[in-house]
PDB file of C-alpha atoms in Angstrom:
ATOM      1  CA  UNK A   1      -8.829   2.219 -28.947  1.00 89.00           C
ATOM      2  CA  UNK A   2     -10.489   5.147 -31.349  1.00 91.00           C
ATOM      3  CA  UNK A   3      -9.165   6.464 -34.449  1.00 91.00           C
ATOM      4  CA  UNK A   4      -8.179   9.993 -34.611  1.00 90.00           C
ATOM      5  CA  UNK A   5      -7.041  12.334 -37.416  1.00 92.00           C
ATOM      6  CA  UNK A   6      -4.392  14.767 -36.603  1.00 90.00           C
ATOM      7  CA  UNK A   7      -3.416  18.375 -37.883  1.00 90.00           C
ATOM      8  CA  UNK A   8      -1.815  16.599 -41.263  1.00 91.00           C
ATOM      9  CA  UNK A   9      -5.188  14.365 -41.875  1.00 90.00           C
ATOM     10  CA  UNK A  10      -3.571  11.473 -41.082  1.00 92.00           C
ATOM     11  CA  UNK A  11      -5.244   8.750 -38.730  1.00 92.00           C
ATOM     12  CA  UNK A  12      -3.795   8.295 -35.732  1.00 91.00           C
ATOM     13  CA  UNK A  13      -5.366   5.205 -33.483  1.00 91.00           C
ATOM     14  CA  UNK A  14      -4.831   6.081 -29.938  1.00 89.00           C
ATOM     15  CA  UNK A  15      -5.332   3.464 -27.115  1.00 84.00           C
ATOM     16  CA  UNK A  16      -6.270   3.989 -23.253  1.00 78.00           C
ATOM     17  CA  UNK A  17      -6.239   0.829 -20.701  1.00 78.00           C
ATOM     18  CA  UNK A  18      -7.049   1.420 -17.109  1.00 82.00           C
ATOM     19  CA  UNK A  19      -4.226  -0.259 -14.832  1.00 85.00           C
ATOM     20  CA  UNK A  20      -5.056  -3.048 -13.543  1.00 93.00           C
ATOM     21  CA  UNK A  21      -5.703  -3.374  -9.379  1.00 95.00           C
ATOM     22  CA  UNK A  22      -3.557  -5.419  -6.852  1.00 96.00           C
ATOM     23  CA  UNK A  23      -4.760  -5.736  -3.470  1.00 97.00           C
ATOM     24  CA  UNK A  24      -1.780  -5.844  -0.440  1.00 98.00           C
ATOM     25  CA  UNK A  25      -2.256  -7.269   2.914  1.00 98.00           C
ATOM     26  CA  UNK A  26      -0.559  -6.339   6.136  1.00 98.00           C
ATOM     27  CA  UNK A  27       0.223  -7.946   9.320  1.00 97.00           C
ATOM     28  CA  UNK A  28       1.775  -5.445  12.296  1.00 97.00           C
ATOM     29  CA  UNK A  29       2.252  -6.551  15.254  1.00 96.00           C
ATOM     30  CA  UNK A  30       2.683  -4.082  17.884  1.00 96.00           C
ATOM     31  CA  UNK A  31       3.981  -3.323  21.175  1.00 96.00           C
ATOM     32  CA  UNK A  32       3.103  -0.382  23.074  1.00 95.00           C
ATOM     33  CA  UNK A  33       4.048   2.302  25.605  1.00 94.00           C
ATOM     34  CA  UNK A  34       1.926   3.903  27.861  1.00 93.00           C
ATOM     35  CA  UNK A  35       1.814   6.818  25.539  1.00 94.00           C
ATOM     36  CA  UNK A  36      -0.246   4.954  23.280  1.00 95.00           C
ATOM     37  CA  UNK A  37      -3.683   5.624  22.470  1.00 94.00           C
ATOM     38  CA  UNK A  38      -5.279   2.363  23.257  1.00 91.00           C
ATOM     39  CA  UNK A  39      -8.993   3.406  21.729  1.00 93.00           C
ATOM     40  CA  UNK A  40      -7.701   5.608  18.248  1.00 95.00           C
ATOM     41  CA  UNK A  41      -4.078   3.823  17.693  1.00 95.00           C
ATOM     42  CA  UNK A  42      -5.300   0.577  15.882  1.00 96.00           C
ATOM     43  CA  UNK A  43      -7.191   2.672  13.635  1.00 97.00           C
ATOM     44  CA  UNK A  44      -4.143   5.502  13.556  1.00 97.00           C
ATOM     45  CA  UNK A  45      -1.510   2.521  12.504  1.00 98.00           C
ATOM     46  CA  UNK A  46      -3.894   1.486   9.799  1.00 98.00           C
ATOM     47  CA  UNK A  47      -4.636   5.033   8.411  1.00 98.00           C
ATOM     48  CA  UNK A  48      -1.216   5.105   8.021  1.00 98.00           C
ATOM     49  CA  UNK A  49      -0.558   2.070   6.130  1.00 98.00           C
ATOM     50  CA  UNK A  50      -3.206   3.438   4.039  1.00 98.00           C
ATOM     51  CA  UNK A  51      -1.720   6.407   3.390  1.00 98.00           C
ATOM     52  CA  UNK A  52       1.522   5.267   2.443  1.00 98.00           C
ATOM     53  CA  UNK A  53      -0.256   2.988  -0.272  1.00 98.00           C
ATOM     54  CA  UNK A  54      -1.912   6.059  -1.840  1.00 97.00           C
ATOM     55  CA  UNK A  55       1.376   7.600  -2.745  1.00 97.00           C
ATOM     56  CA  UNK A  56       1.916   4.787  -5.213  1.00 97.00           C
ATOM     57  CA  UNK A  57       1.315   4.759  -8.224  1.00 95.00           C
ATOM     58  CA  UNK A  58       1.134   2.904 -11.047  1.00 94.00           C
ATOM     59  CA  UNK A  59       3.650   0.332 -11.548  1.00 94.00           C
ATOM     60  CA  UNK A  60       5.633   1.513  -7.936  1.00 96.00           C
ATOM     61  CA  UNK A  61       7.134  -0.889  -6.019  1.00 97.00           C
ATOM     62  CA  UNK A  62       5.640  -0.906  -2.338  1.00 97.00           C
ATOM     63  CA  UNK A  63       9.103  -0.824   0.300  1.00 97.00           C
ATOM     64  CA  UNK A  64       8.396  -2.740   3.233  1.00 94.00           C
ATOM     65  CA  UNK A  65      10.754  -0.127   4.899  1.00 95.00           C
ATOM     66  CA  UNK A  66       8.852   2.705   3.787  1.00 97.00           C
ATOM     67  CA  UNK A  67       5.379   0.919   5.974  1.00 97.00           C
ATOM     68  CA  UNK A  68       8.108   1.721   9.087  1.00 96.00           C
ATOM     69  CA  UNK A  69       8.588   5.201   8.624  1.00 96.00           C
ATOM     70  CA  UNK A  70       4.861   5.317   8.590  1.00 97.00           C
ATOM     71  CA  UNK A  71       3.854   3.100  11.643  1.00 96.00           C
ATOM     72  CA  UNK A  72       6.342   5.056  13.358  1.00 96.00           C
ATOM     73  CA  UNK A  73       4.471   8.098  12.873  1.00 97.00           C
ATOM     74  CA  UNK A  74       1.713   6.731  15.603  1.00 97.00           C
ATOM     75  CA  UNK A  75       2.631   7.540  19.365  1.00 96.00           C
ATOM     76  CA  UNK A  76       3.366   4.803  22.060  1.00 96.00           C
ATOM     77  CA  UNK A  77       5.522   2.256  20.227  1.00 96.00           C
ATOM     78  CA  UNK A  78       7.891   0.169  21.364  1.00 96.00           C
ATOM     79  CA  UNK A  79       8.312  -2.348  18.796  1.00 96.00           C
ATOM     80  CA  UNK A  80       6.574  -3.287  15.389  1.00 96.00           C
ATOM     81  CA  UNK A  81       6.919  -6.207  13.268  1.00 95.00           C
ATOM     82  CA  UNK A  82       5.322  -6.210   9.187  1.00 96.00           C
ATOM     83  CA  UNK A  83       4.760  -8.492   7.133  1.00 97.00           C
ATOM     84  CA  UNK A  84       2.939  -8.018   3.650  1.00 97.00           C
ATOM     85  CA  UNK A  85       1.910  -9.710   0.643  1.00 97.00           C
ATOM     86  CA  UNK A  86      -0.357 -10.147  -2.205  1.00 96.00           C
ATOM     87  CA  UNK A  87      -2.139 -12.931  -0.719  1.00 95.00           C
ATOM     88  CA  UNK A  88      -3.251 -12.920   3.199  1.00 94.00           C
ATOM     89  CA  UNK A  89      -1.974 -16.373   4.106  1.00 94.00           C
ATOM     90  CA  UNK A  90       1.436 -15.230   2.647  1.00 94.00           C
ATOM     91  CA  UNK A  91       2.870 -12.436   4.524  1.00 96.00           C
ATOM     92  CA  UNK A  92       6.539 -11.349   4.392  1.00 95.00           C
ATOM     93  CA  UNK A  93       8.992  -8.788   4.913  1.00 93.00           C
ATOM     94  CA  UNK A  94       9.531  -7.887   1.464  1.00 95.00           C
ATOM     95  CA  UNK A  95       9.098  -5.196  -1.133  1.00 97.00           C
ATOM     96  CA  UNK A  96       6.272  -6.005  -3.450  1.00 96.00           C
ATOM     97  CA  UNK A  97       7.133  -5.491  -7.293  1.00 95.00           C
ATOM     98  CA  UNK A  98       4.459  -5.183  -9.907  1.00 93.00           C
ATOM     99  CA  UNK A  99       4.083  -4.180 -13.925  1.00 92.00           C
ATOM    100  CA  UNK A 100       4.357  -1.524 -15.516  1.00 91.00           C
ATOM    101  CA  UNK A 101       0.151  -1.226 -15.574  1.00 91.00           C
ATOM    102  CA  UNK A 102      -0.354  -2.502 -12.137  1.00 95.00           C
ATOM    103  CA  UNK A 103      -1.434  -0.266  -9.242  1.00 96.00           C
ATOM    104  CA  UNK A 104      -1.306  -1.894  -5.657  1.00 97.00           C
ATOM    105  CA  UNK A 105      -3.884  -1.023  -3.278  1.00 97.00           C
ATOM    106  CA  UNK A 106      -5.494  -1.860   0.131  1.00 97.00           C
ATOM    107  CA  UNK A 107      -8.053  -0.724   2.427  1.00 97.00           C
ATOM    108  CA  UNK A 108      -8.685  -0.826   6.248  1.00 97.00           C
ATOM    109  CA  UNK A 109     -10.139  -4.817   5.616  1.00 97.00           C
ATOM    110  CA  UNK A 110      -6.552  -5.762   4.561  1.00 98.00           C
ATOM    111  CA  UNK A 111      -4.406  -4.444   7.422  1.00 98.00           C
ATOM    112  CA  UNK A 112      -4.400  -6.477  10.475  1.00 97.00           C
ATOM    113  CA  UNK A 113      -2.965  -5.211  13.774  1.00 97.00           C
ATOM    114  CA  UNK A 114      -2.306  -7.509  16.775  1.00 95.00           C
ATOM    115  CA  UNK A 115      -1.960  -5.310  20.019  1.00 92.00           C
ATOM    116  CA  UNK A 116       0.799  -7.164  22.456  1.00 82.00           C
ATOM    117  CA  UNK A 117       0.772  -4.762  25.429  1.00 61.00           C
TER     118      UNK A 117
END
């Protein structure tokens, strides 16, 4: 918080908080076609993820529906199960909600991905 005078001389205070940083977990489990790219596609479904987390922003809700339309992007799947969460031993398939000052985020170390050719 820092006090500021404006145009008029009055003192203004003005306040800046960073948001505050959630990290999500994911669970996919996979099956694949023969079209998919057994060396890259871990690595492609997780970049994925990732980059449907970095369209939030703060205080977005995170639509386990919207991970689909992502993980559908990768070539050579048959099937795909999610489950997410705020804490790793308590995935779901469920949107996850936060404040108004939260921002959820993840990173490669939070996205599991269980192959079941």
């Amino acid at each position: 918080t820092k006090t500021l005078v404006n145009l008029s001389g009055d003192e203004r205070q003005i306040s800046f908080s960073r948001a505050s940083q959630t990290s999500v977990f994911f669970k996919l489990n996979v099956k694949t076609t023969d079209d998919f790219d057994s060396d890259g596609g871990p690595a492609a479904l997780k970049q994925q993820v990732l980059d449907y987390v970095g369209t939030l922003k703060m205080g977005d809700t995170l639509l386990f529906s919207k991970v689909f339309e992502y993980v559908w992007k990768v070539p050579g799947i048959s099937s795909v199960t999610v489950g997410i969460g705020k804490d790793k031993t308590s995935l779901s398939l469920q949107d996850i909600t936060c404040d108004s000052f939260e921002l959820l985020e993840s990173n490669v170390a939070n996205i599991e991905v269980d192959m079941d050719d």
